[in-house]
Each structure stands twice: as C-alpha cells, then as structure tokens.
Coordinates of C-alpha atoms in Angstrom, one line a residue:
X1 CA 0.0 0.0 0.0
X2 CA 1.6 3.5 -1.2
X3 CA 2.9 5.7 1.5
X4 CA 0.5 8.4 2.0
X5 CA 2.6 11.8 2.3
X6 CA 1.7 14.3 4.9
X7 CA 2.1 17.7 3.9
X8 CA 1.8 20.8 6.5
X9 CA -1.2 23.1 6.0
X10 CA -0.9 26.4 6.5
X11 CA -3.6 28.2 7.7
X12 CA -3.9 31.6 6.2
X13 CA -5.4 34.8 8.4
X14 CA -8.2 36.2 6.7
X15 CA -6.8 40.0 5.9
X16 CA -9.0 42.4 7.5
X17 CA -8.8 45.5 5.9
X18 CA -7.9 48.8 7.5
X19 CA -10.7 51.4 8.7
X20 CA -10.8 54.3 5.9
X21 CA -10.4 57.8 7.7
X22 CA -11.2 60.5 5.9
X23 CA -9.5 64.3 5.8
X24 CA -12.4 65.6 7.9
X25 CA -12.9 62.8 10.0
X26 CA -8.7 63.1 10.6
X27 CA -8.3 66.8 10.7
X28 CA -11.9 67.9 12.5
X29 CA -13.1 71.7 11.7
X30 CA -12.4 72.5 15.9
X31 CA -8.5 71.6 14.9
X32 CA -6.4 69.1 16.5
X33 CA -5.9 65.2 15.0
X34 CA -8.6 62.3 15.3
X35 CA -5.3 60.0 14.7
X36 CA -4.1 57.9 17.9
X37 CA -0.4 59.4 18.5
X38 CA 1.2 56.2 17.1
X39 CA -0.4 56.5 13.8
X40 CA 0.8 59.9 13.8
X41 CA 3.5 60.9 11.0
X42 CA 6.7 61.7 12.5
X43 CA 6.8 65.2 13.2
X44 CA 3.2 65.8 12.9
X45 CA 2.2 68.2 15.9
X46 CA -1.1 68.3 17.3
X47 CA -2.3 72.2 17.0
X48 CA -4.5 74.4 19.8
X49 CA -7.7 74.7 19.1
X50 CA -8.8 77.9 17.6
X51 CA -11.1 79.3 20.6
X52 CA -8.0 79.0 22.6
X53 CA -6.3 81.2 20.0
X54 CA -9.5 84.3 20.3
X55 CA -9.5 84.2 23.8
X56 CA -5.6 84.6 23.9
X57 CA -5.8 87.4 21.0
X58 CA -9.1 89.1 23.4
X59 CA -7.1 88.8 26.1
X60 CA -4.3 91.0 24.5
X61 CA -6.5 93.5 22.7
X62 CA -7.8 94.1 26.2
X63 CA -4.3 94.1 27.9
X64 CA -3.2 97.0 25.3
X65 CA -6.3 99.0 25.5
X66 CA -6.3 99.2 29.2
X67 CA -2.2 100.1 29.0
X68 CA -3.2 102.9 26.3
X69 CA -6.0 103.9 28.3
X70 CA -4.0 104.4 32.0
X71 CA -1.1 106.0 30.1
X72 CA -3.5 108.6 28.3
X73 CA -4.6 110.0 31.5
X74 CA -0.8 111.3 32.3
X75 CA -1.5 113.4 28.5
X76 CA -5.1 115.2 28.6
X77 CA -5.2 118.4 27.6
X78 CA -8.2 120.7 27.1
X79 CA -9.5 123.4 24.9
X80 CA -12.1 126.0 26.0
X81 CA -13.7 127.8 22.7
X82 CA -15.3 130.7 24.5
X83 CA -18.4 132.8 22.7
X84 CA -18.1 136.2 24.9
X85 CA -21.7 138.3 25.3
X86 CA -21.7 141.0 22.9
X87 CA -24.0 143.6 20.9
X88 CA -23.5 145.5 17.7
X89 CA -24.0 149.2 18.5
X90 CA -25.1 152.2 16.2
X91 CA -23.3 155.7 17.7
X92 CA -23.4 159.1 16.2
X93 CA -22.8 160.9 19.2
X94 CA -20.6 164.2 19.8
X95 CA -18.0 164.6 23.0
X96 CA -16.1 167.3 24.4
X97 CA -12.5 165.7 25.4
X98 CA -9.5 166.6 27.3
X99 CA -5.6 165.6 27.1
X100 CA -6.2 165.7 30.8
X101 CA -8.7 163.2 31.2
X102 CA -10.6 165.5 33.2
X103 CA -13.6 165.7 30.9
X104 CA -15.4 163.4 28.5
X105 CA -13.3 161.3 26.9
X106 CA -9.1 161.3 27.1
X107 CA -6.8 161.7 24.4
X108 CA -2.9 162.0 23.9
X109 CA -0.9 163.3 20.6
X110 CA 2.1 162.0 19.1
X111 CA 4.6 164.6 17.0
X112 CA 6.2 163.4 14.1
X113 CA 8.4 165.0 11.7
X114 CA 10.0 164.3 8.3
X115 CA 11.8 165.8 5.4
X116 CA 11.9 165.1 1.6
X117 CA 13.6 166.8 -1.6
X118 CA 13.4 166.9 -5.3
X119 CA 15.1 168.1 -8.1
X120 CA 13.2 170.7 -10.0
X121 CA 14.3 172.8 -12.8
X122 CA 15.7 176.4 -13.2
X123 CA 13.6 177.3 -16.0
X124 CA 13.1 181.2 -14.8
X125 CA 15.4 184.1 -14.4
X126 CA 16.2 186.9 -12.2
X127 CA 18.7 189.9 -11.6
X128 CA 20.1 189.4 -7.8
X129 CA 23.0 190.9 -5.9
X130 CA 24.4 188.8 -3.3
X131 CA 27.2 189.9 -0.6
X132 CA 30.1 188.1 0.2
X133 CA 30.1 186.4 4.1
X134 CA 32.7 185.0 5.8
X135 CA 33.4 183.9 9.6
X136 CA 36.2 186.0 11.6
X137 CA 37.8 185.8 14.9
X138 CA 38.1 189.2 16.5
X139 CA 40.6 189.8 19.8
X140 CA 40.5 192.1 23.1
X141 CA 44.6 192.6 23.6
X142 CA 43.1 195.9 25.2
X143 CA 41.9 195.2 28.8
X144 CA 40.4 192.1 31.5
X145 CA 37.3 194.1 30.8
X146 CA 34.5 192.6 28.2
X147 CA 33.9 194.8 25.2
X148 CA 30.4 194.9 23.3
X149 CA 30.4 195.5 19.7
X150 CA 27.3 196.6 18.7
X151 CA 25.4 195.1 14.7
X152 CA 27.1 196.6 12.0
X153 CA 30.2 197.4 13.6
X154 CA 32.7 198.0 10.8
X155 CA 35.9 195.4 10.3
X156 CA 38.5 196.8 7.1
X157 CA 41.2 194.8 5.4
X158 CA 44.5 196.3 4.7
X159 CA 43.3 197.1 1.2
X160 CA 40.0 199.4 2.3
X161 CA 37.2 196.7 2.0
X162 CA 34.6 197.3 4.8
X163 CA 32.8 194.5 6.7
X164 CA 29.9 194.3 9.2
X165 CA 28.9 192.0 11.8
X166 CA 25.3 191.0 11.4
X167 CA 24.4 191.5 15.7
X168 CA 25.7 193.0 18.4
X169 CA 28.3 190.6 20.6
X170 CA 30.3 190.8 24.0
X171 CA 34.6 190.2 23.3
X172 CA 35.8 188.7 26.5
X173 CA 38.4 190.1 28.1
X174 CA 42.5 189.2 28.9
X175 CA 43.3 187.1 30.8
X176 CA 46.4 185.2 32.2
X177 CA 47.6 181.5 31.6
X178 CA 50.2 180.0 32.1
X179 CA 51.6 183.3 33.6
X180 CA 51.0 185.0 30.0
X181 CA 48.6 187.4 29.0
X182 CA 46.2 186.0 26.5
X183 CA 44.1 188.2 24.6
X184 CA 40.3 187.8 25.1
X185 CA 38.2 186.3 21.5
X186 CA 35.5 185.5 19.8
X187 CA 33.6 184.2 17.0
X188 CA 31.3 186.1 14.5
X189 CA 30.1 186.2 10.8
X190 CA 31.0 189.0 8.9
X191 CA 28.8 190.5 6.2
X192 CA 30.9 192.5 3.0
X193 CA 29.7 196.2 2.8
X194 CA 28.4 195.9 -0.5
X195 CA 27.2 193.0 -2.9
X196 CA 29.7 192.0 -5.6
X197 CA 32.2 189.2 -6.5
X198 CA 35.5 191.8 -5.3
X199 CA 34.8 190.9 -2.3
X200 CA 35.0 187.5 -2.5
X201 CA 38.3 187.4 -0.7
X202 CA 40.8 184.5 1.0
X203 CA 42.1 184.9 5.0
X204 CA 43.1 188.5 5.8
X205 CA 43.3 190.6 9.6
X206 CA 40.9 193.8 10.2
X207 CA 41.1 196.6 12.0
X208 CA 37.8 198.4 13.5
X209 CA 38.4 201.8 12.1
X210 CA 35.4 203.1 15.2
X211 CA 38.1 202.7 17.2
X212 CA 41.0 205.3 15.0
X213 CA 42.3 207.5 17.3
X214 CA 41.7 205.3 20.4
X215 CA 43.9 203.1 22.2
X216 CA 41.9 200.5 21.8
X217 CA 42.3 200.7 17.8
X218 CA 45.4 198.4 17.8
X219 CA 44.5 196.5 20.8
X220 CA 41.4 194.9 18.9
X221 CA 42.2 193.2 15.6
X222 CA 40.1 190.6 13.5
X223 CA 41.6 187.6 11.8
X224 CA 39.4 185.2 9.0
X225 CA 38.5 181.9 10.2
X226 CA 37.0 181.4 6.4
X227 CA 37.4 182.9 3.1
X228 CA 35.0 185.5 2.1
X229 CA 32.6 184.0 -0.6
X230 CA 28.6 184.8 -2.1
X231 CA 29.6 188.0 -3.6
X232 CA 27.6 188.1 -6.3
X233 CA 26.0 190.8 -9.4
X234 CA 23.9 189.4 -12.0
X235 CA 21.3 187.8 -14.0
X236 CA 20.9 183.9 -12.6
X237 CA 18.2 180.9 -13.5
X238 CA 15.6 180.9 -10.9
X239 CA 12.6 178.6 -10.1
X240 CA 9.6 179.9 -11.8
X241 CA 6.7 180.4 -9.7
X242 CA 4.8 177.3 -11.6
X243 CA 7.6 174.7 -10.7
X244 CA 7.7 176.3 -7.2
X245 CA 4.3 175.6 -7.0
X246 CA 4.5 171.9 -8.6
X247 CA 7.6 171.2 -6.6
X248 CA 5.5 172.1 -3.2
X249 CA 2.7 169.6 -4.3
X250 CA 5.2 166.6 -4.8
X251 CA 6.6 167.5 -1.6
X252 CA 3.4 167.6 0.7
X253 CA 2.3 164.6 -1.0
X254 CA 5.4 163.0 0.0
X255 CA 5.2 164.2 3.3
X256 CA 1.9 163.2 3.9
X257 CA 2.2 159.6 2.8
X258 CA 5.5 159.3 5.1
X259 CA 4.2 160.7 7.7
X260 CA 0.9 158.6 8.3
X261 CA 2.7 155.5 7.5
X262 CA 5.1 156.3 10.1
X263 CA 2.2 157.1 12.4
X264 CA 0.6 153.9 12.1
X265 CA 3.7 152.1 12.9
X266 CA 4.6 154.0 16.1
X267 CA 1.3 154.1 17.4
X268 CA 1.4 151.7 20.3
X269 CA -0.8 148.8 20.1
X270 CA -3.3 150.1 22.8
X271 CA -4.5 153.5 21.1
X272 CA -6.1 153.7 17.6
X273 CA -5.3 156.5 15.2
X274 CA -8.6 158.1 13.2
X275 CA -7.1 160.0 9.8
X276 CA -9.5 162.6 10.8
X277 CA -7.7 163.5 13.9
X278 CA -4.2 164.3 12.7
X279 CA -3.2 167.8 11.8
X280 CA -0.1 168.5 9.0
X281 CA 2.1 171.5 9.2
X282 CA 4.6 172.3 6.4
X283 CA 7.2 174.9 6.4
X284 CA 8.8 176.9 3.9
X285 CA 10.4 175.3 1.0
X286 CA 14.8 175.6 1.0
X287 CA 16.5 175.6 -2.0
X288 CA 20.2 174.9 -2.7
X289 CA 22.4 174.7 -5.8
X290 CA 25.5 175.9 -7.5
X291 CA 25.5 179.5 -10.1
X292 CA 25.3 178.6 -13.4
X293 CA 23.4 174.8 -13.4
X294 CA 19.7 174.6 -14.3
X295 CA 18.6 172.8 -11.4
X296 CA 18.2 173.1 -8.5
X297 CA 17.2 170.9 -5.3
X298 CA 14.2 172.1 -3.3
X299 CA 13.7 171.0 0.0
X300 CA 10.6 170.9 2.7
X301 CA 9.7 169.8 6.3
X302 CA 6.6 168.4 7.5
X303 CA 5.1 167.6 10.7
X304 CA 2.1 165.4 11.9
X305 CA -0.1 166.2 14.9
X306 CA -1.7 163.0 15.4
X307 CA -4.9 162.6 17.9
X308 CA -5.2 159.3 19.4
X309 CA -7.1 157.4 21.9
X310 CA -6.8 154.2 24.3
X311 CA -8.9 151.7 23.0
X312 CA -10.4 150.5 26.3
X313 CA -10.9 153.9 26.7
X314 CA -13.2 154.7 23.7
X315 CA -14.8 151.2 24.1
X316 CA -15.6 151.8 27.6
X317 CA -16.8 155.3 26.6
X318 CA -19.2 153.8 23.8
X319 CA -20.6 150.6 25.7
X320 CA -21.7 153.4 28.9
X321 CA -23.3 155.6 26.3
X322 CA -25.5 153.1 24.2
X323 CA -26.0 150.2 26.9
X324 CA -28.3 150.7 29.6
X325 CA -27.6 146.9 31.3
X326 CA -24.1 147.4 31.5
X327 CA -24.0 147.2 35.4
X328 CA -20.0 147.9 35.3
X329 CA -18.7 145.1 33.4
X330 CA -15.5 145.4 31.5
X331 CA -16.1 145.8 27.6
X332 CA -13.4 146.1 24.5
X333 CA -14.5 146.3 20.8
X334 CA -12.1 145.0 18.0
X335 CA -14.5 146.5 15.4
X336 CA -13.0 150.3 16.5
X337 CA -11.3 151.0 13.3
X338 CA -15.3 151.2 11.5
X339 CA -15.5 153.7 12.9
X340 CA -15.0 157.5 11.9
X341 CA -14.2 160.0 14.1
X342 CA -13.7 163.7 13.1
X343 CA -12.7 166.8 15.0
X344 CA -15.2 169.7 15.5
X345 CA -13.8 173.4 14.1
X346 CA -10.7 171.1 13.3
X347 CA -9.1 174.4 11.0
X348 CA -9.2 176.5 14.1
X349 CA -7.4 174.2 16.6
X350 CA -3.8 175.7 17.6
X351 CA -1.7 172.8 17.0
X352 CA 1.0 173.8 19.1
X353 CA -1.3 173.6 22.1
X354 CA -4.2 170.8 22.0
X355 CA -6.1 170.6 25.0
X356 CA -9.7 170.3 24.5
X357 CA -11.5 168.9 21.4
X358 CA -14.8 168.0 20.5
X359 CA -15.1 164.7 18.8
X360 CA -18.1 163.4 16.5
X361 CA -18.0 159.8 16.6
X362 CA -20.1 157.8 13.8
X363 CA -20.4 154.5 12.5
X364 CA -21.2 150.6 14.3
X365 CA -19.1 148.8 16.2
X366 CA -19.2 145.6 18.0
X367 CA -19.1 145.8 21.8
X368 CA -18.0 142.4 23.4
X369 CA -17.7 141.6 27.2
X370 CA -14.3 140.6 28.5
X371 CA -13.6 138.1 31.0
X372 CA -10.6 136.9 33.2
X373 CA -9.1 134.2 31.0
X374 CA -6.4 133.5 34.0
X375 CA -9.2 133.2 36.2
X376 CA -11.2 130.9 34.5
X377 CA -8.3 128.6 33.6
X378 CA -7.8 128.5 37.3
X379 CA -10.7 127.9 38.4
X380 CA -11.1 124.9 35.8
X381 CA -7.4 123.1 36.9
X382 CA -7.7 119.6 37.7
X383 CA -11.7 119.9 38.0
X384 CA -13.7 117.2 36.8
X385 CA -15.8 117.4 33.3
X386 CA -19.3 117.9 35.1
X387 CA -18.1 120.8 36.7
X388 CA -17.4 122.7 33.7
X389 CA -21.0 124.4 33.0
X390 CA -21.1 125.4 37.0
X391 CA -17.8 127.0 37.2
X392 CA -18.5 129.3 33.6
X393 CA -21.7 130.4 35.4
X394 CA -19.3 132.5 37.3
X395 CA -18.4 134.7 34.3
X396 CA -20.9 137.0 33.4
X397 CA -19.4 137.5 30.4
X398 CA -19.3 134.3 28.6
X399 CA -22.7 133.5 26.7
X400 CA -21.7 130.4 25.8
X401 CA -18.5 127.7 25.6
X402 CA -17.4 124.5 24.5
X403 CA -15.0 122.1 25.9
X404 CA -13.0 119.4 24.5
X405 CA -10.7 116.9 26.1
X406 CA -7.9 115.2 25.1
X407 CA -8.5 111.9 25.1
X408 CA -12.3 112.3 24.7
X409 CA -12.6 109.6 27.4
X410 CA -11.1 111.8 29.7
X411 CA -13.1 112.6 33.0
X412 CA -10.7 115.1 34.4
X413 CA -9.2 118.3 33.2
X414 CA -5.5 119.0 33.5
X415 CA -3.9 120.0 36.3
X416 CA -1.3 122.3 34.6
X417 CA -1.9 126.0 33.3
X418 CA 0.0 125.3 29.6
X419 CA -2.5 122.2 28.9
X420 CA -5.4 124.1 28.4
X421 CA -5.7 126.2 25.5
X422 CA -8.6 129.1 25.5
X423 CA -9.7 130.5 22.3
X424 CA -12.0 133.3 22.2
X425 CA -14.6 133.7 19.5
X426 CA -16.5 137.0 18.0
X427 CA -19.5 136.0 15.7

C-alpha cells in the first residue's frame, strides 16, 4: 500500500482591511488630529484649538487698551472755545475831550516830523545881488574888561574893504595862563559892505576903524577863520513860480504819505489813530544849488499832529453811552477802526497847544464783554468734566463755551496751566 505523504497546512489569516479615515474625519473643523499618536507621522504636531487662539488674542487687545487707556490720563489736555456776550452798537454821538482826562473822553498826541527833496528845474530868471560872508575871529589885547560890539560894527582889510557884523556881541576880556597874557576872542560872521564878486576874498586881519584914534584901535584886531565868498552881481536861473508851486505839491504829498505810515507804525498797540484827527504842518520850501546849473534841489519839512485814543478807553466810553444793562462790566471792541471820528472846528485848533477837542463819533461797532481768562483757567485746573457748566456760570461775560478733552474719554481736566488752551470767538 503507497505511503500516503503528509504535507503541513498552513492556515492563512483572513486579511482584515484597515478602517478608511477620511480628511475631515482626521483633521476635524475645531482643529487638532482624530489620529491615535502612534499612527501619527513623524513630526506631525497636534495644533491648539482655535477658541483658545481668540481668547488669547481678546485677552491681548484688552491688555493693550487698558495700558493705552491708564497712560493717556498722564496726557489730557483741554480746549475752551469761548463765545463772549456782545452787541453790535449804532453811535453818532458828539463829546467834548481833554488831554487831561478830566472831561469826556481822554486823548494823547504824538509829533512826528520828516523831510523830503526833489530836483526841479531852473527854467526862470532873475537879476540878484548877493554879498560876500565869511566867519572872523576878533581879539581884546586891550583890557580884562569885556567889550560889546554893537550890529554893524565895521571890520576893514588892509586894502579898504569894509565888513559888518550881522548882531551885536560881547569880546571877553584878557586874561592870564600859564603866567601869560592871553588876549580875550570871539567868534562872528562877517557880512561884506556891499554886494559883488571883489569881495569875494581869501584869510586876511581887520582893524575896527570906530576905534581910530583910540587906544583901543590896535588893541582889537580881526583875523578870518574862512574865506569871504557869495559875492555876487547878476542875472541867474531861478525857479519859476509854476515849478515852485508843482515842486511844493510833490513834496506835501510825499510828506503826507511818510508821515501817516510812520504814524501807524509807532502808534502803540493800545491806542487807535482816526485819519480825521491828525493835523499837518509844512514849512517853507529851501532851495540849494551851485551858479550857473539849471537845477536846482528844493527842500521841505513836514510835521504830523496826530490825535489818538486808548482803545479801552473809547470802548468803555461807547458801551456806557448806548448800553443801559451794562452794570459795570469790562467791555473792548475789536471793530473800532469802522469807525469815523472827526474833529469839530478842526481848522481853528492851535496845534502847538491841544487841550480840548470836541469829537463826532459815527459809524457801528461791536461791543463784546471781556472776561478773566487766567481766572477761568484756574478755576477749571484739575476739575472734573461735570463741573465745567457750573464754574462758567461765574463769568458773566461768557454767553456760551465749549470744551474738548484730550483723550475724549477723559473725566478730568488737566492740572497744569500750559495744557489748556482758550480760544475766544466774536461771531
């Protein structure tokens, strides 16, 4: 009987297939892994969950606002728009004044002066005779006593030529330095006798010929401290009466212009300047030139009398005339200058003595109530918000503010005087 063979049999395990996991069902929406950690790749993390993340990112926000907010509080600052009371008024109203102040309404004046020059020309023509003048020194060798020489005393040159002094002067005396005598002198201008160029003459002595026969004839003695010169016979150009007259308008107009811009540059700050109330004064016209050209440079000086008045003083002056409510309170109006104010009988005012005018004063202006800005700020330092409508009832002459803090959440005004800012408004 064949062998039976015996073979081993193997037994195979039935495969059981792995569990499909899908992306959603591995990475869920909340974050994290649905993966045990050993079927994890190598290096795979597992990641917070997002709510974790917001209340981590609140919690910041938070942090920083609150740090923001506590270091804001060390850096407020304020600013107070004030809206003062005020009222438009209407005045034509006439006032007698006084430089003194004693009367009505007080005023000052401010002299200023300037000069100008043109050229003009010599178009006329005109015979003149002209003497020759000259400065001398004249000398008492005579006696310690002063000698008067009265106008028109006579001093000759050694050739005959006769001149006068123009006003009677004192000679001092001798007297000793030095243990020498030294003759007594003096200074005077000399006029020539007569008009004419030969007597336009260089340094020379005099004698006084009043004095022949006397002893004091060659104890007083003239020497030239100038040459002799002007002597002069003839025809010459002259400005004609028209271009005087042309030259004179150019001038003043000149003048004029200078002299109110100058005015309304030193006019302090605190007193306003009305061109009505200024007075101009021109003097004679000076010419100079040299003989012979046909030109000649004309010259005038001007002055301004200018009228002003303090500005509180005229505000204070209008407010008490037109406002019955006043009760006292302090007033200024920036709106002066639409104003016009003229002088009464202004041509017959001496203006080398103005004491009392009578002003007309016309026009609207805008009358506004002051108030103590230092005071308020004061009063508002380091207060709290609440407080701010209570503490401007105080001041009578606000109608109306605003405030507004820095941060806005602030509470608390500053404590310091340069962190609040005050503007003042005039509608």
């Amino acid at each position: 009987m064949p062998k039976a063979t015996i073979q081993d049999i193997i037994v195979r395990k039935k495969k059981i297939p792995s569990p499909i996991v899908t992306e959603k069902e591995q990475f869920p929406p909340g974050g994290g892994s649905n993966l045990p950690p050993y079927e994890r790749k190598y290096g795979e993390e597992e990641t917070p969950p997002k709510r974790r993340l917001y209340v981590m990112a609140f919690i910041a926000v938070i942090s920083f606002a609150f740090l923001l907010f506590a270091l804001s509080m060390f850096f407020v600052s304020a600013t107070i728009t004030v809206y003062p009371k005020q009222k438009e008024i209407l005045i034509n109203k006439s006032v007698e004044s006084s430089k003194s102040g004693g009367a009505g309404l007080a005023f000052d004046t401010v002299t200023l002066s300037a000069k100008e020059s043109i050229t003009a020309p010599l178009t006329g023509t005109k015979e003149i005779k002209k003497k020759a003048t000259g400065i001398i020194i004249i000398y008492n060798a005579y006696s310690s006593k002063p000698q008067k020489l009265i106008k028109n005393t006579r001093f000759e040159t050694t050739d005959g030529k006769i001149y006068r002094i123009d006003s009677s002067i004192i000679v001092p005396g001798e007297s000793l330095v030095s243990g020498k005598t030294v003759p007594g002198s003096t200074e005077t201008v000399v006029s020539a006798d007569e008009a004419g160029k030969e007597y336009n003459i260089g340094k020379t002595d005099f004698t006084i010929p009043g004095f022949k026969g006397d002893a004091r004839y060659s104890k007083f003695y003239a020497r030239s401290k100038t040459d002799m010169e002007g002597g002069f016979i003839g025809t010459i150009y002259s400005l004609s009466d028209e271009d005087e007259a042309s030259a004179k308008t150019t001038l003043r107009g000149r003048l004029s212009e200078s002299l109110l811009n100058d005015a309304r540059k030193n006019i302090p700050p605190d007193f306003i300047l009305y061109e009505d109330a200024m007075f101009f004064d021109f003097s004679d016209i000076k010419t100079s030139g040299k003989e012979g050209e046909k030109t000649i440079t004309v010259e005038e000086t001007g002055k301004l009398y200018a009228v002003i008045i303090r500005r509180a003083l005229l505000s204070k002056f209008i407010a008490e005339s037109e406002i019955s409510d006043l009760e006292g309170m302090p007033v200024s109006s920036p709106t002066l200058a639409n104003l016009s104010l003229s002088i009464k009988n202004k041509e017959l005012v001496d203006t080398s003595n103005i004491n009392n005018l009578t002003f007309t004063i016309v026009g609207t202006t805008t009358i506004v109530w002051d108030f103590d800005k230092k005071s308020l700020v004061d009063n508002l330092l380091g207060k709290p918000r609440k407080n701010f409508h209570a503490i401007l009832a105080g001041y009578p002459g606000i109608m109306r503010a605003d405030l507004s803090l820095t941060p806005f959440w602030a509470q608390v005004l500053p404590k310091k005087l340069e962190e609040i800012t005050v503007k003042t408004v005039v509608e």
